[in-house]
Coordinates of C-alpha atoms in Angstrom, one line a residue:
Chain A
X1 CA -44.3 37.3 -55.1
X2 CA -44.6 35.1 -52.0
X3 CA -47.6 33.3 -53.5
X4 CA -45.7 32.1 -56.5
X5 CA -44.0 29.0 -55.0
X6 CA -47.3 27.9 -53.5
X7 CA -49.0 28.2 -56.9
X8 CA -46.2 26.2 -58.6
X9 CA -46.3 23.5 -55.9
X10 CA -50.1 23.4 -56.1
X11 CA -49.9 23.1 -59.9
X12 CA -47.5 20.1 -59.6
X13 CA -49.8 18.4 -57.1
X14 CA -52.8 19.0 -59.3
X15 CA -51.0 17.7 -62.3
X16 CA -50.0 14.5 -60.4
X17 CA -53.5 14.0 -59.2
X18 CA -55.0 14.4 -62.6
X19 CA -52.5 11.9 -64.0
X20 CA -53.3 9.5 -61.2
X21 CA -57.0 9.6 -62.0
X22 CA -56.8 9.4 -65.7
X23 CA -53.8 7.0 -66.2
X24 CA -53.8 3.3 -65.3
X25 CA -53.7 -0.2 -66.7
X26 CA -57.3 0.2 -68.0
X27 CA -57.5 2.8 -70.7
X28 CA -60.3 5.1 -69.7
X29 CA -60.7 8.3 -71.8
X30 CA -60.5 11.5 -69.7
X31 CA -64.1 12.4 -70.4
X32 CA -65.2 9.1 -69.0
X33 CA -63.1 9.7 -65.9
X34 CA -64.7 13.0 -65.4
X35 CA -68.2 11.5 -66.0
X36 CA -67.4 8.7 -63.5
X37 CA -66.3 11.2 -60.8
X38 CA -69.5 13.3 -61.3
X39 CA -71.6 10.1 -61.3
X40 CA -69.9 9.2 -58.0
X41 CA -71.1 12.5 -56.6
X42 CA -74.7 11.5 -57.4
X43 CA -75.2 12.8 -61.0
X44 CA -76.3 10.4 -63.6
X45 CA -73.9 10.2 -66.5
X46 CA -74.6 6.6 -67.5
X47 CA -71.1 5.5 -66.9
X48 CA -70.7 1.7 -67.0
X49 CA -70.2 -0.1 -63.7
X50 CA -66.6 -1.2 -64.5
X51 CA -65.5 2.3 -65.3
X52 CA -67.3 3.7 -62.2
X53 CA -65.7 1.0 -60.0
X54 CA -62.2 1.7 -61.3
X55 CA -62.4 5.4 -61.1
X56 CA -64.5 5.9 -57.9
X57 CA -63.5 2.9 -55.9
X58 CA -59.9 2.2 -56.9
X59 CA -58.2 5.2 -58.4
X60 CA -59.8 8.0 -56.4
X61 CA -59.2 6.6 -52.9
X62 CA -55.8 5.4 -53.9
X63 CA -54.8 8.9 -55.2
X64 CA -56.1 10.5 -52.0
X65 CA -54.2 7.9 -49.9
X66 CA -51.0 8.5 -51.8
X67 CA -51.3 12.3 -51.4
X68 CA -52.1 11.9 -47.7
X69 CA -49.2 9.6 -47.0
X70 CA -46.6 11.4 -49.1
X71 CA -47.7 14.8 -47.8
X72 CA -47.7 13.6 -44.2
X73 CA -44.3 12.0 -44.4
X74 CA -42.7 15.1 -46.0
X75 CA -44.4 17.4 -43.5
X76 CA -43.2 15.3 -40.5
X77 CA -39.7 15.1 -42.0
X78 CA -39.5 18.9 -42.4
X79 CA -40.7 19.5 -38.9
X80 CA -38.4 16.9 -37.3
X81 CA -35.4 18.1 -39.3
X82 CA -36.1 21.6 -37.9
X83 CA -36.7 20.4 -34.4
X84 CA -33.5 18.3 -34.2
X85 CA -31.6 20.9 -36.3
X86 CA -30.3 17.7 -38.0
X87 CA -30.6 17.2 -41.8
X88 CA -30.6 13.4 -41.3
X89 CA -33.7 13.4 -39.2
X90 CA -36.8 11.7 -40.7
X91 CA -39.8 10.0 -39.1
X92 CA -37.5 7.0 -38.5
X93 CA -35.3 8.8 -35.9
X94 CA -38.2 9.1 -33.4
X95 CA -38.7 5.4 -33.5
X96 CA -42.2 5.9 -35.0
X97 CA -41.6 4.1 -38.2
X98 CA -39.9 1.3 -36.4
X99 CA -42.8 1.1 -33.9
X100 CA -45.4 1.0 -36.7
X101 CA -43.4 -1.6 -38.5
X102 CA -43.1 -3.8 -35.4
X103 CA -46.8 -3.4 -34.8
X104 CA -47.7 -4.4 -38.4
X105 CA -45.2 -7.2 -38.6
X106 CA -46.6 -8.6 -35.3
X107 CA -50.1 -8.5 -36.8
X108 CA -48.9 -10.3 -39.9
X109 CA -47.1 -12.9 -37.8
X110 CA -50.3 -13.6 -35.9
X111 CA -52.3 -14.0 -39.1
X112 CA -53.6 -10.4 -39.7
X113 CA -53.4 -10.6 -43.5
X114 CA -55.9 -13.4 -43.4
X115 CA -58.1 -11.2 -41.2
X116 CA -57.8 -8.3 -43.6
X117 CA -59.8 -5.2 -42.7
X118 CA -58.6 -2.8 -40.1
X119 CA -56.4 -5.1 -37.9
X120 CA -53.1 -4.5 -39.7
X121 CA -53.4 -0.6 -39.7
X122 CA -54.6 -0.6 -36.1
X123 CA -51.7 -2.7 -35.0
X124 CA -49.3 -0.4 -36.9
X125 CA -50.8 2.7 -35.4
X126 CA -50.7 1.2 -31.9
X127 CA -47.0 0.3 -32.4
X128 CA -46.2 3.9 -33.6
X129 CA -47.9 5.5 -30.6
X130 CA -46.3 3.1 -28.1
X131 CA -42.9 4.0 -29.6
X132 CA -43.6 7.7 -29.4
X133 CA -44.6 7.4 -25.7
X134 CA -41.6 5.2 -24.9
X135 CA -39.2 7.7 -26.6
X136 CA -40.8 10.6 -24.7
X137 CA -40.4 8.7 -21.3
X138 CA -36.9 7.6 -22.2
X139 CA -35.7 11.0 -23.3
X140 CA -37.1 13.1 -20.4
X141 CA -34.5 14.6 -18.0
X142 CA -36.0 16.4 -15.0
X143 CA -39.1 17.2 -16.9
X144 CA -37.2 18.6 -19.9
X145 CA -36.5 16.9 -23.2
X146 CA -33.0 17.8 -24.4
X147 CA -32.8 17.3 -28.2
X148 CA -29.7 15.1 -28.0
X149 CA -31.4 12.8 -25.6
X150 CA -34.6 12.7 -27.7
X151 CA -32.5 11.8 -30.8
X152 CA -30.6 9.1 -29.1
X153 CA -33.7 7.6 -27.4
X154 CA -35.3 7.5 -30.8
X155 CA -32.3 5.7 -32.3
X156 CA -32.2 3.2 -29.4
X157 CA -35.9 2.5 -29.8
X158 CA -35.7 2.2 -33.6
X159 CA -32.8 -0.3 -33.1
X160 CA -34.9 -2.3 -30.5
X161 CA -38.0 -2.3 -32.8
X162 CA -35.8 -3.5 -35.7
X163 CA -34.3 -6.3 -33.5
X164 CA -37.8 -7.5 -32.5
X165 CA -39.0 -7.2 -36.1
X166 CA -36.0 -9.3 -37.0
X167 CA -36.9 -12.0 -34.5
X168 CA -40.5 -12.1 -35.9
X169 CA -39.1 -12.3 -39.5
X170 CA -36.8 -15.2 -38.5
X171 CA -39.7 -17.1 -36.8
X172 CA -42.1 -16.4 -39.8
X173 CA -43.0 -19.1 -42.3
X174 CA -42.6 -18.6 -46.0
X175 CA -46.0 -17.0 -46.6
X176 CA -45.7 -14.5 -43.7
X177 CA -42.2 -13.7 -44.8
X178 CA -43.4 -12.6 -48.3
X179 CA -46.2 -10.5 -46.8
X180 CA -43.7 -8.8 -44.4
X181 CA -41.3 -8.1 -47.2
X182 CA -44.0 -6.6 -49.4
X183 CA -45.3 -4.5 -46.5
X184 CA -41.8 -3.2 -45.8
X185 CA -41.4 -2.0 -49.3
X186 CA -44.5 0.2 -48.9
X187 CA -47.6 0.1 -51.1
X188 CA -50.9 1.9 -51.6
X189 CA -52.5 -1.3 -53.1
X190 CA -54.8 -1.7 -50.1
X191 CA -56.3 1.8 -50.5
X192 CA -60.1 1.9 -50.0
X193 CA -62.6 4.4 -48.7
X194 CA -62.7 2.5 -45.4
X195 CA -59.0 2.7 -44.8
X196 CA -58.9 6.3 -45.9
X197 CA -61.5 7.2 -43.4
X198 CA -59.6 5.3 -40.8
X199 CA -56.5 7.4 -41.1
X200 CA -57.7 10.7 -42.5
X201 CA -58.8 12.2 -39.1
X202 CA -55.3 11.6 -37.5
X203 CA -53.3 12.5 -40.6
X204 CA -55.4 15.7 -41.4
X205 CA -55.3 16.8 -37.7
X206 CA -51.5 16.4 -37.7
X207 CA -51.1 18.1 -41.1
X208 CA -53.2 21.1 -40.1
X209 CA -51.4 21.5 -36.8
X210 CA -47.7 21.2 -37.9
X211 CA -47.6 24.4 -39.9
X212 CA -48.4 26.3 -36.7
X213 CA -45.0 25.3 -35.3
X214 CA -43.1 27.1 -38.2
X215 CA -42.3 30.3 -36.3
X216 CA -41.0 28.3 -33.3
X217 CA -38.9 26.1 -35.6
X218 CA -37.4 29.1 -37.3
X219 CA -36.5 30.5 -33.9
X220 CA -35.0 27.1 -32.9
X221 CA -32.5 27.4 -35.8
X222 CA -30.7 29.9 -33.7
X223 CA -30.4 27.5 -30.7
X224 CA -32.7 26.5 -27.9
X225 CA -31.7 29.2 -25.4
X226 CA -32.0 31.9 -28.1
X227 CA -35.4 30.6 -29.1
X228 CA -36.4 30.8 -25.4
X229 CA -35.3 34.4 -25.2
X230 CA -37.4 35.1 -28.2
X231 CA -40.4 34.0 -26.2
X232 CA -40.8 30.5 -27.7
X233 CA -42.0 27.9 -25.2
X234 CA -39.3 25.5 -26.3
X235 CA -40.3 22.5 -24.2
X236 CA -43.9 22.7 -25.1
X237 CA -43.0 23.2 -28.7
X238 CA -40.8 20.1 -28.7
X239 CA -43.4 17.8 -27.0
X240 CA -46.3 19.1 -29.1
X241 CA -44.4 18.8 -32.4
X242 CA -43.1 15.4 -31.7
X243 CA -46.5 14.2 -30.5
X244 CA -48.4 15.6 -33.5
X245 CA -45.8 14.3 -36.0
X246 CA -46.0 10.8 -34.3
X247 CA -49.8 10.8 -34.6
X248 CA -49.8 11.6 -38.3
X249 CA -46.8 9.4 -39.3
X250 CA -48.1 6.5 -37.2
X251 CA -51.5 6.7 -39.0
X252 CA -50.1 6.8 -42.6
X253 CA -47.3 4.3 -42.1
X254 CA -49.8 1.9 -40.6
X255 CA -51.8 1.7 -43.8
X256 CA -49.1 2.2 -46.4
X257 CA -46.0 0.7 -44.9
X258 CA -42.7 2.7 -44.5
X259 CA -42.7 4.4 -48.0
X260 CA -39.1 5.3 -48.3
X261 CA -37.4 8.5 -49.4
X262 CA -40.3 11.0 -49.2
X263 CA -39.9 12.0 -45.5
X264 CA -36.1 12.3 -45.6
X265 CA -35.4 13.9 -49.0
X266 CA -38.4 16.0 -50.0
X267 CA -37.8 18.6 -47.2
X268 CA -34.2 18.9 -48.5
X269 CA -35.4 19.4 -52.1
X270 CA -37.6 22.2 -50.9
X271 CA -34.9 23.7 -48.7
X272 CA -32.5 23.7 -51.7
X273 CA -34.9 25.5 -53.9
X274 CA -36.9 27.7 -51.6
X275 CA -34.6 28.3 -48.6
X276 CA -34.8 27.1 -45.0
X277 CA -37.6 29.3 -43.6
X278 CA -40.2 26.9 -42.1
X279 CA -43.2 29.0 -42.8
X280 CA -42.6 28.3 -46.5
X281 CA -40.8 25.0 -46.1
X282 CA -43.5 23.1 -44.2
X283 CA -46.5 23.7 -46.6
X284 CA -44.3 23.3 -49.7
X285 CA -42.8 20.1 -48.4
X286 CA -46.3 18.8 -47.8
X287 CA -47.4 19.7 -51.4
X288 CA -44.3 18.3 -53.1
X289 CA -44.3 15.2 -50.9
X290 CA -47.9 14.5 -51.9
X291 CA -47.1 15.2 -55.6
X292 CA -44.1 12.9 -55.6
X293 CA -46.0 10.2 -53.9
X294 CA -49.0 10.4 -56.2
X295 CA -46.8 10.5 -59.3
X296 CA -44.7 7.6 -58.1
X297 CA -47.8 5.5 -57.4
X298 CA -49.1 6.3 -60.9
X299 CA -45.9 5.0 -62.4
X300 CA -45.9 2.0 -60.0
X301 CA -49.4 1.1 -61.3
X302 CA -48.5 1.5 -65.0
X303 CA -44.9 0.4 -65.5
X304 CA -45.3 -3.4 -65.2
X305 CA -49.1 -3.6 -65.8
X306 CA -51.1 -5.7 -65.3
X307 CA -48.8 -6.3 -62.3
X308 CA -47.6 -3.5 -59.9
X309 CA -44.4 -2.2 -58.4
X310 CA -44.1 -1.4 -54.7
X311 CA -44.4 2.4 -54.6
X312 CA -41.3 2.8 -52.3
X313 CA -39.1 1.6 -55.1
X314 CA -40.5 4.2 -57.4
X315 CA -40.3 7.2 -55.0
X316 CA -36.6 6.4 -54.5
X317 CA -35.9 5.7 -58.1
X318 CA -37.3 9.0 -59.4
X319 CA -36.5 11.1 -56.3
X320 CA -32.9 10.2 -55.7
X321 CA -31.5 11.1 -59.2
X322 CA -33.5 14.3 -59.1
X323 CA -32.0 15.1 -55.7
X324 CA -28.5 14.3 -57.0
X325 CA -29.1 16.7 -59.9
X326 CA -30.3 19.5 -57.6
X327 CA -27.2 19.0 -55.4
X328 CA -25.0 19.3 -58.4
X329 CA -26.8 22.4 -59.7
X330 CA -26.7 24.1 -56.3
X331 CA -23.1 22.9 -55.4
X332 CA -21.6 26.3 -55.5
X333 CA -24.3 27.9 -53.3
X334 CA -24.0 25.0 -50.8
X335 CA -20.3 25.4 -50.5
X336 CA -20.5 29.2 -50.0
Chain B
X1 CA -67.8 12.1 -49.8
X2 CA -70.7 10.2 -48.2
X3 CA -72.7 10.3 -51.4
X4 CA -69.7 9.1 -53.3
X5 CA -69.4 6.2 -50.9
X6 CA -73.1 5.5 -51.3
X7 CA -72.8 5.6 -55.1
X8 CA -69.8 3.2 -55.0
X9 CA -71.8 0.8 -52.7
X10 CA -74.8 1.0 -55.1
X11 CA -72.5 0.3 -58.0
X12 CA -71.3 -2.8 -56.2
X13 CA -74.7 -4.0 -55.4
X14 CA -75.9 -3.5 -59.0
X15 CA -72.9 -5.4 -60.3
X16 CA -73.6 -8.8 -58.9
X17 CA -73.3 -10.8 -62.1
X18 CA -75.4 -13.8 -63.2
X19 CA -73.3 -16.8 -63.9
X20 CA -75.2 -17.9 -67.0
X21 CA -72.4 -19.3 -69.0
X22 CA -69.0 -20.7 -68.1
X23 CA -66.2 -18.1 -67.7
X24 CA -64.5 -17.2 -71.0
X25 CA -61.7 -14.9 -69.8
X26 CA -60.0 -16.3 -66.7
X27 CA -57.1 -14.9 -64.7
X28 CA -55.4 -17.6 -62.7
X29 CA -52.9 -17.1 -59.8
X30 CA -51.2 -20.2 -58.5
X31 CA -49.1 -22.6 -60.6
X32 CA -51.0 -25.7 -59.5
X33 CA -54.4 -24.1 -60.5
X34 CA -53.0 -23.0 -63.8
X35 CA -51.9 -26.5 -64.6
X36 CA -55.4 -27.8 -63.7
X37 CA -57.1 -25.3 -66.0
X38 CA -54.9 -26.4 -68.9
X39 CA -55.2 -30.1 -68.1
X40 CA -59.0 -29.7 -68.3
X41 CA -58.6 -28.3 -71.8
X42 CA -59.6 -24.8 -70.9
X43 CA -56.2 -23.2 -71.6
X44 CA -57.6 -21.1 -74.5
X45 CA -59.9 -19.3 -72.0
X46 CA -57.0 -18.1 -69.8
X47 CA -56.4 -14.4 -70.2
X48 CA -53.5 -14.0 -67.8
X49 CA -51.5 -15.8 -65.1
X50 CA -49.4 -15.0 -62.1
X51 CA -45.6 -15.2 -62.1
X52 CA -45.6 -18.6 -60.4
X53 CA -47.4 -20.2 -63.4
X54 CA -44.7 -21.5 -65.6
X55 CA -46.3 -24.7 -66.9
X56 CA -47.5 -25.5 -69.5
X57 CA -45.0 -23.4 -71.5
X58 CA -47.9 -21.8 -73.4
X59 CA -49.0 -20.1 -70.2
X60 CA -45.7 -18.2 -70.1
X61 CA -46.7 -16.2 -73.2
X62 CA -49.7 -14.7 -71.5
X63 CA -49.8 -11.4 -69.7
X64 CA -48.4 -11.6 -66.2
X65 CA -50.4 -10.2 -63.3
X66 CA -47.4 -10.3 -60.9
X67 CA -46.6 -12.4 -57.9
X68 CA -49.7 -14.1 -56.4
X69 CA -49.3 -12.5 -53.0
X70 CA -49.1 -9.0 -54.5
X71 CA -51.8 -8.8 -57.1
X72 CA -52.9 -5.5 -58.5
X73 CA -56.6 -4.7 -58.7
X74 CA -56.8 -2.3 -61.6
X75 CA -54.2 -4.3 -63.6
X76 CA -56.3 -7.4 -63.4
X77 CA -59.6 -5.5 -64.1
X78 CA -58.0 -3.9 -67.2
X79 CA -57.8 -7.4 -68.7
X80 CA -61.6 -7.5 -68.5
X81 CA -61.7 -11.0 -67.0
X82 CA -65.0 -12.8 -66.0
X83 CA -63.3 -15.0 -63.4
X84 CA -60.3 -14.6 -61.1
X85 CA -59.2 -18.1 -59.9
X86 CA -56.7 -18.0 -57.1
X87 CA -55.3 -20.2 -54.4
X88 CA -56.1 -19.5 -50.8
X89 CA -52.8 -17.8 -50.2
X90 CA -53.3 -15.2 -53.0
X91 CA -53.5 -11.6 -51.9
X92 CA -53.4 -9.0 -50.5
X93 CA -56.9 -9.6 -49.1
X94 CA -57.7 -5.9 -49.5
X95 CA -57.0 -6.1 -53.3
X96 CA -59.1 -9.3 -53.7
X97 CA -61.9 -7.4 -51.9
X98 CA -61.5 -4.4 -54.2
X99 CA -61.8 -6.6 -57.3
X100 CA -64.9 -8.5 -55.9
X101 CA -66.3 -5.0 -55.2
X102 CA -65.8 -4.0 -58.8
X103 CA -68.0 -6.9 -59.8
X104 CA -65.4 -9.5 -60.7
X105 CA -66.1 -13.1 -59.7
X106 CA -63.3 -14.2 -57.4
X107 CA -63.0 -17.9 -56.6
X108 CA -60.5 -19.2 -54.0
X109 CA -59.2 -22.8 -54.0
X110 CA -58.3 -24.3 -50.7
X111 CA -54.6 -24.3 -49.9
X112 CA -52.8 -27.4 -48.9
X113 CA -50.4 -30.1 -50.1
X114 CA -52.1 -33.4 -50.3
X115 CA -53.6 -35.8 -52.9
X116 CA -57.1 -35.1 -51.3
X117 CA -56.9 -31.3 -51.7
X118 CA -55.5 -31.7 -55.2
X119 CA -58.6 -33.9 -56.1
X120 CA -60.9 -31.3 -54.5
X121 CA -59.3 -28.6 -56.6
X122 CA -59.7 -30.5 -59.8
X123 CA -63.4 -31.1 -59.0
X124 CA -63.9 -27.4 -58.2
X125 CA -62.2 -26.1 -61.3
X126 CA -64.1 -28.6 -63.4
X127 CA -67.5 -27.5 -62.0
X128 CA -66.7 -23.8 -62.4
X129 CA -65.5 -24.2 -66.0
X130 CA -68.2 -26.7 -66.8
X131 CA -65.5 -29.3 -67.6
X132 CA -66.9 -32.0 -65.4
X133 CA -66.0 -34.9 -67.7
X134 CA -62.4 -33.9 -68.1
X135 CA -62.2 -33.2 -64.4
X136 CA -63.6 -36.7 -63.6
X137 CA -61.0 -38.3 -65.9
X138 CA -58.1 -36.2 -64.4
X139 CA -59.3 -37.1 -60.9
X140 CA -59.5 -40.8 -61.7
X141 CA -56.1 -40.8 -63.4
X142 CA -54.5 -39.1 -60.4
X143 CA -56.1 -41.4 -57.9
X144 CA -54.9 -44.4 -59.9
X145 CA -51.4 -43.0 -60.2
X146 CA -51.1 -42.2 -56.5
X147 CA -52.4 -45.7 -55.6
X148 CA -49.9 -47.3 -58.0
X149 CA -47.0 -45.3 -56.5
X150 CA -48.1 -46.2 -53.0
X151 CA -48.1 -49.8 -54.0
X152 CA -44.6 -49.8 -55.4
X153 CA -43.4 -47.9 -52.3
X154 CA -45.0 -50.5 -50.0
X155 CA -42.7 -53.1 -51.6
X156 CA -39.6 -50.9 -51.2
X157 CA -37.5 -51.6 -48.1
X158 CA -35.9 -48.1 -47.9
X159 CA -37.3 -45.0 -46.3
X160 CA -34.5 -42.5 -47.2
X161 CA -33.9 -39.5 -44.9
X162 CA -33.6 -36.4 -47.1
X163 CA -33.1 -32.6 -46.8
X164 CA -34.7 -30.2 -49.2
X165 CA -32.6 -27.1 -50.0
X166 CA -33.7 -24.0 -51.8
X167 CA -31.7 -20.9 -52.6
X168 CA -33.5 -17.8 -53.9
X169 CA -31.2 -15.9 -56.3
X170 CA -28.1 -17.7 -55.1
X171 CA -28.5 -16.4 -51.5
X172 CA -28.1 -18.4 -48.3
X173 CA -29.5 -21.9 -48.8
X174 CA -32.8 -22.5 -46.9
X175 CA -33.9 -25.9 -45.8
X176 CA -37.5 -27.0 -45.8
X177 CA -39.0 -27.9 -42.4
X178 CA -42.5 -29.2 -41.5
X179 CA -45.6 -27.9 -43.3
X180 CA -44.0 -27.3 -46.6
X181 CA -44.9 -28.6 -50.1
X182 CA -41.4 -30.2 -50.1
X183 CA -42.2 -32.2 -47.0
X184 CA -45.5 -33.3 -48.5
X185 CA -43.7 -34.5 -51.6
X186 CA -41.3 -36.5 -49.4
X187 CA -44.2 -38.3 -47.9
X188 CA -45.7 -39.1 -51.3
X189 CA -42.3 -40.4 -52.3
X190 CA -41.9 -42.7 -49.3
X191 CA -39.1 -40.6 -47.8
X192 CA -38.5 -38.8 -44.5
X193 CA -37.7 -35.1 -44.0
X194 CA -34.5 -35.1 -42.0
X195 CA -35.2 -31.6 -40.8
X196 CA -38.3 -31.5 -38.6
X197 CA -37.6 -29.0 -35.9
X198 CA -39.4 -26.1 -37.4
X199 CA -42.1 -25.1 -39.9
X200 CA -41.4 -23.5 -43.2
X201 CA -38.0 -22.6 -44.6
X202 CA -35.1 -21.5 -42.5
X203 CA -31.4 -20.8 -43.2
X204 CA -29.4 -24.0 -43.3
X205 CA -26.5 -24.4 -40.9
X206 CA -23.6 -26.8 -41.5
X207 CA -24.1 -28.4 -38.2
X208 CA -27.8 -29.0 -38.6
X209 CA -27.2 -30.6 -42.0
X210 CA -24.3 -32.7 -40.8
X211 CA -26.4 -33.9 -37.8
X212 CA -29.5 -34.5 -39.8
X213 CA -28.4 -38.0 -40.9
X214 CA -29.7 -37.3 -44.3
X215 CA -28.6 -39.5 -47.2
X216 CA -29.7 -37.3 -50.0
X217 CA -30.0 -33.5 -50.6
X218 CA -32.9 -32.6 -52.9
X219 CA -32.9 -29.2 -54.6
X220 CA -34.5 -27.5 -57.6
X221 CA -32.6 -26.9 -60.8
X222 CA -33.2 -23.2 -60.6
X223 CA -31.4 -23.0 -57.2
X224 CA -28.6 -25.2 -58.3
X225 CA -28.0 -23.0 -61.3
X226 CA -28.2 -19.9 -59.2
X227 CA -25.5 -21.3 -56.8
X228 CA -23.3 -22.1 -59.8
X229 CA -23.8 -25.9 -60.1
X230 CA -23.3 -28.9 -57.9
X231 CA -19.6 -28.5 -57.3
X232 CA -20.1 -24.8 -56.3
X233 CA -22.9 -25.8 -54.0
X234 CA -20.8 -28.4 -52.3
X235 CA -18.1 -25.9 -51.8
X236 CA -20.4 -23.7 -49.6
X237 CA -19.6 -23.8 -45.9
X238 CA -23.1 -25.0 -45.1
X239 CA -22.4 -28.2 -47.0
X240 CA -19.1 -28.9 -45.2
X241 CA -20.5 -32.0 -43.4
X242 CA -22.4 -33.3 -46.4
X243 CA -19.5 -35.0 -48.3
X244 CA -21.3 -38.3 -48.3
X245 CA -24.7 -37.0 -49.2
X246 CA -25.9 -37.3 -52.8
X247 CA -27.4 -34.2 -54.5
X248 CA -30.4 -34.7 -56.8
X249 CA -32.3 -31.8 -58.5
X250 CA -35.7 -31.4 -60.0
X251 CA -37.5 -28.7 -61.9
X252 CA -39.1 -26.7 -59.1
X253 CA -42.5 -26.4 -60.7
X254 CA -42.7 -30.1 -61.4
X255 CA -41.6 -31.1 -57.9
X256 CA -43.5 -28.5 -55.8
X257 CA -46.4 -27.3 -58.0
X258 CA -49.1 -29.7 -56.5
X259 CA -50.9 -29.8 -59.8
X260 CA -51.8 -32.6 -62.2
X261 CA -48.2 -33.7 -62.6
X262 CA -47.7 -34.3 -58.9
X263 CA -48.1 -38.1 -58.9
X264 CA -45.5 -38.4 -61.7
X265 CA -43.1 -36.0 -59.9
X266 CA -43.5 -38.0 -56.6
X267 CA -42.7 -41.2 -58.6
X268 CA -39.6 -39.6 -60.2
X269 CA -38.5 -38.4 -56.8
X270 CA -39.0 -41.8 -55.2
X271 CA -37.0 -43.4 -58.1
X272 CA -34.1 -40.9 -57.8
X273 CA -33.9 -41.5 -54.1
X274 CA -33.6 -45.3 -54.7
X275 CA -31.0 -45.7 -57.4
X276 CA -30.6 -49.5 -56.6
X277 CA -34.3 -50.3 -56.8
X278 CA -36.9 -50.2 -59.6
X279 CA -39.9 -48.0 -58.9
X280 CA -42.5 -48.8 -61.6
X281 CA -43.1 -46.0 -64.1
X282 CA -46.6 -44.5 -64.0
X283 CA -48.6 -44.6 -67.2
X284 CA -48.2 -41.7 -69.6
X285 CA -50.9 -39.1 -69.1
X286 CA -51.9 -36.3 -71.5
X287 CA -51.6 -33.7 -68.7
X288 CA -48.0 -34.6 -68.0
X289 CA -46.7 -34.1 -71.5
X290 CA -48.6 -30.9 -72.4
X291 CA -46.5 -28.5 -74.6

């Protein structure tokens, strides 16, 4: 009974991943895709080089990147919404997304896209961590971090990052401007094994740690004092959860850009369908976030082939109507 | 995972192709380069172009690989090209690296807006496509045309101050500053960019325009249409101090493409800026009249 939602979510994620591996602008029969994957693992199936390159060096790392980014954003969104007891919270409210954006845009401004490689993601990651530390310092009152102060500090920092990003955008030339615009829309086009290895340790660490906060977040729904009476170390929980979420979100935003929608709305989708308990919400949000992100990226690669859409446009375009439909369906229950 | 990486690396190492014959399926990104490929008579070998490649018209019927700064690796590989020819500002770099990693030959042409770089590009494309003769002819023709234009301009007493204005999708008009293809065209046309305080394109303010001392506003037909025509453009607040400035417009590709038609475009711009003078027409060239 309790396993069923997990199985369903897993099935969706698996289906999205299979679609991502077997669909694309190049028509590759499913058998060849399987053969290319096995050949990538070291078996010899005599797959031609082009097919092998497309499946093992383009589609597979990109699918993993999409899953990691989508899963991480939804996971962090679910955690932060619980922590702030605020349905509008997403990784943006902590200033993390803004910090990562400022870092990445600064790197582009100083010529990072020409450098390629790891400079852009590292700058984004540094920006995200700097923002998280700044928010922590700004929000602390006598060693405690009241939620309201954390939220407001996050908003202030996000506004500041945005202003500074705006200054850089204004000072950019035509070429930098186009790079920045494309980065801001979010894309997995730069996915490669190198980049995946660069972010995977942080994102996976964060993704594995966040579900452990579920019990504490459930208690927090009753209020901070009540959670304290239940034996939850509230201050530690807040600092750890924020830190861990910042680490993961910073890592994924730095390679993919601020992919919209997933972090804010996927947790709500899961809450609407599976209730607010965090022990279920957190893993399910991660699975559905990953599935939505992988499916959206598959569409982004196919729809205007041989060109490509920014994935952030697609996540919002398929996610928002579905969300509206769910709200309509559950309207009665929500009103009650 | 490690063995997978290793296998991918081996696949790349094994995929270094031998360039025995000239490329037969070319994907080109960058309008100037596309024009050069067609001018060299290799248009039938082009498999796809980017969205900036609008000339010659035939190129518009080909599959589009998207905007040249946002190319898609698998999309391009799915066309099974044997050459990807791009300008230096094509990207993203990670995607170019992915395609090179998959065994596709990627050639970058140097970016820049000058007659020298144009000639260099013509030579480069000619040698890659093994169209050396056609490239020599094009290069010679361009050199002669640029020289003829410079000669007529040397005889002209006027050096008009002009402002180049662009409006993407009817949004706030942007004015071209230093280091733009527009400014490079002004120089070729014997004119002075009246806006020189910054690099690239910036939103145009009414005061900056009024104080620029410009005699003519140059724009592209596309922008003029997006703004709703000349009268609508003049009615915008940014143009309040520009009552006495003439507005002339050109096809954007023709004016800013920096391809084989550039000498003719510079001559037409020079003539449009000097309505009371005669700037000699350049000889008709096959690459300027391509269908």
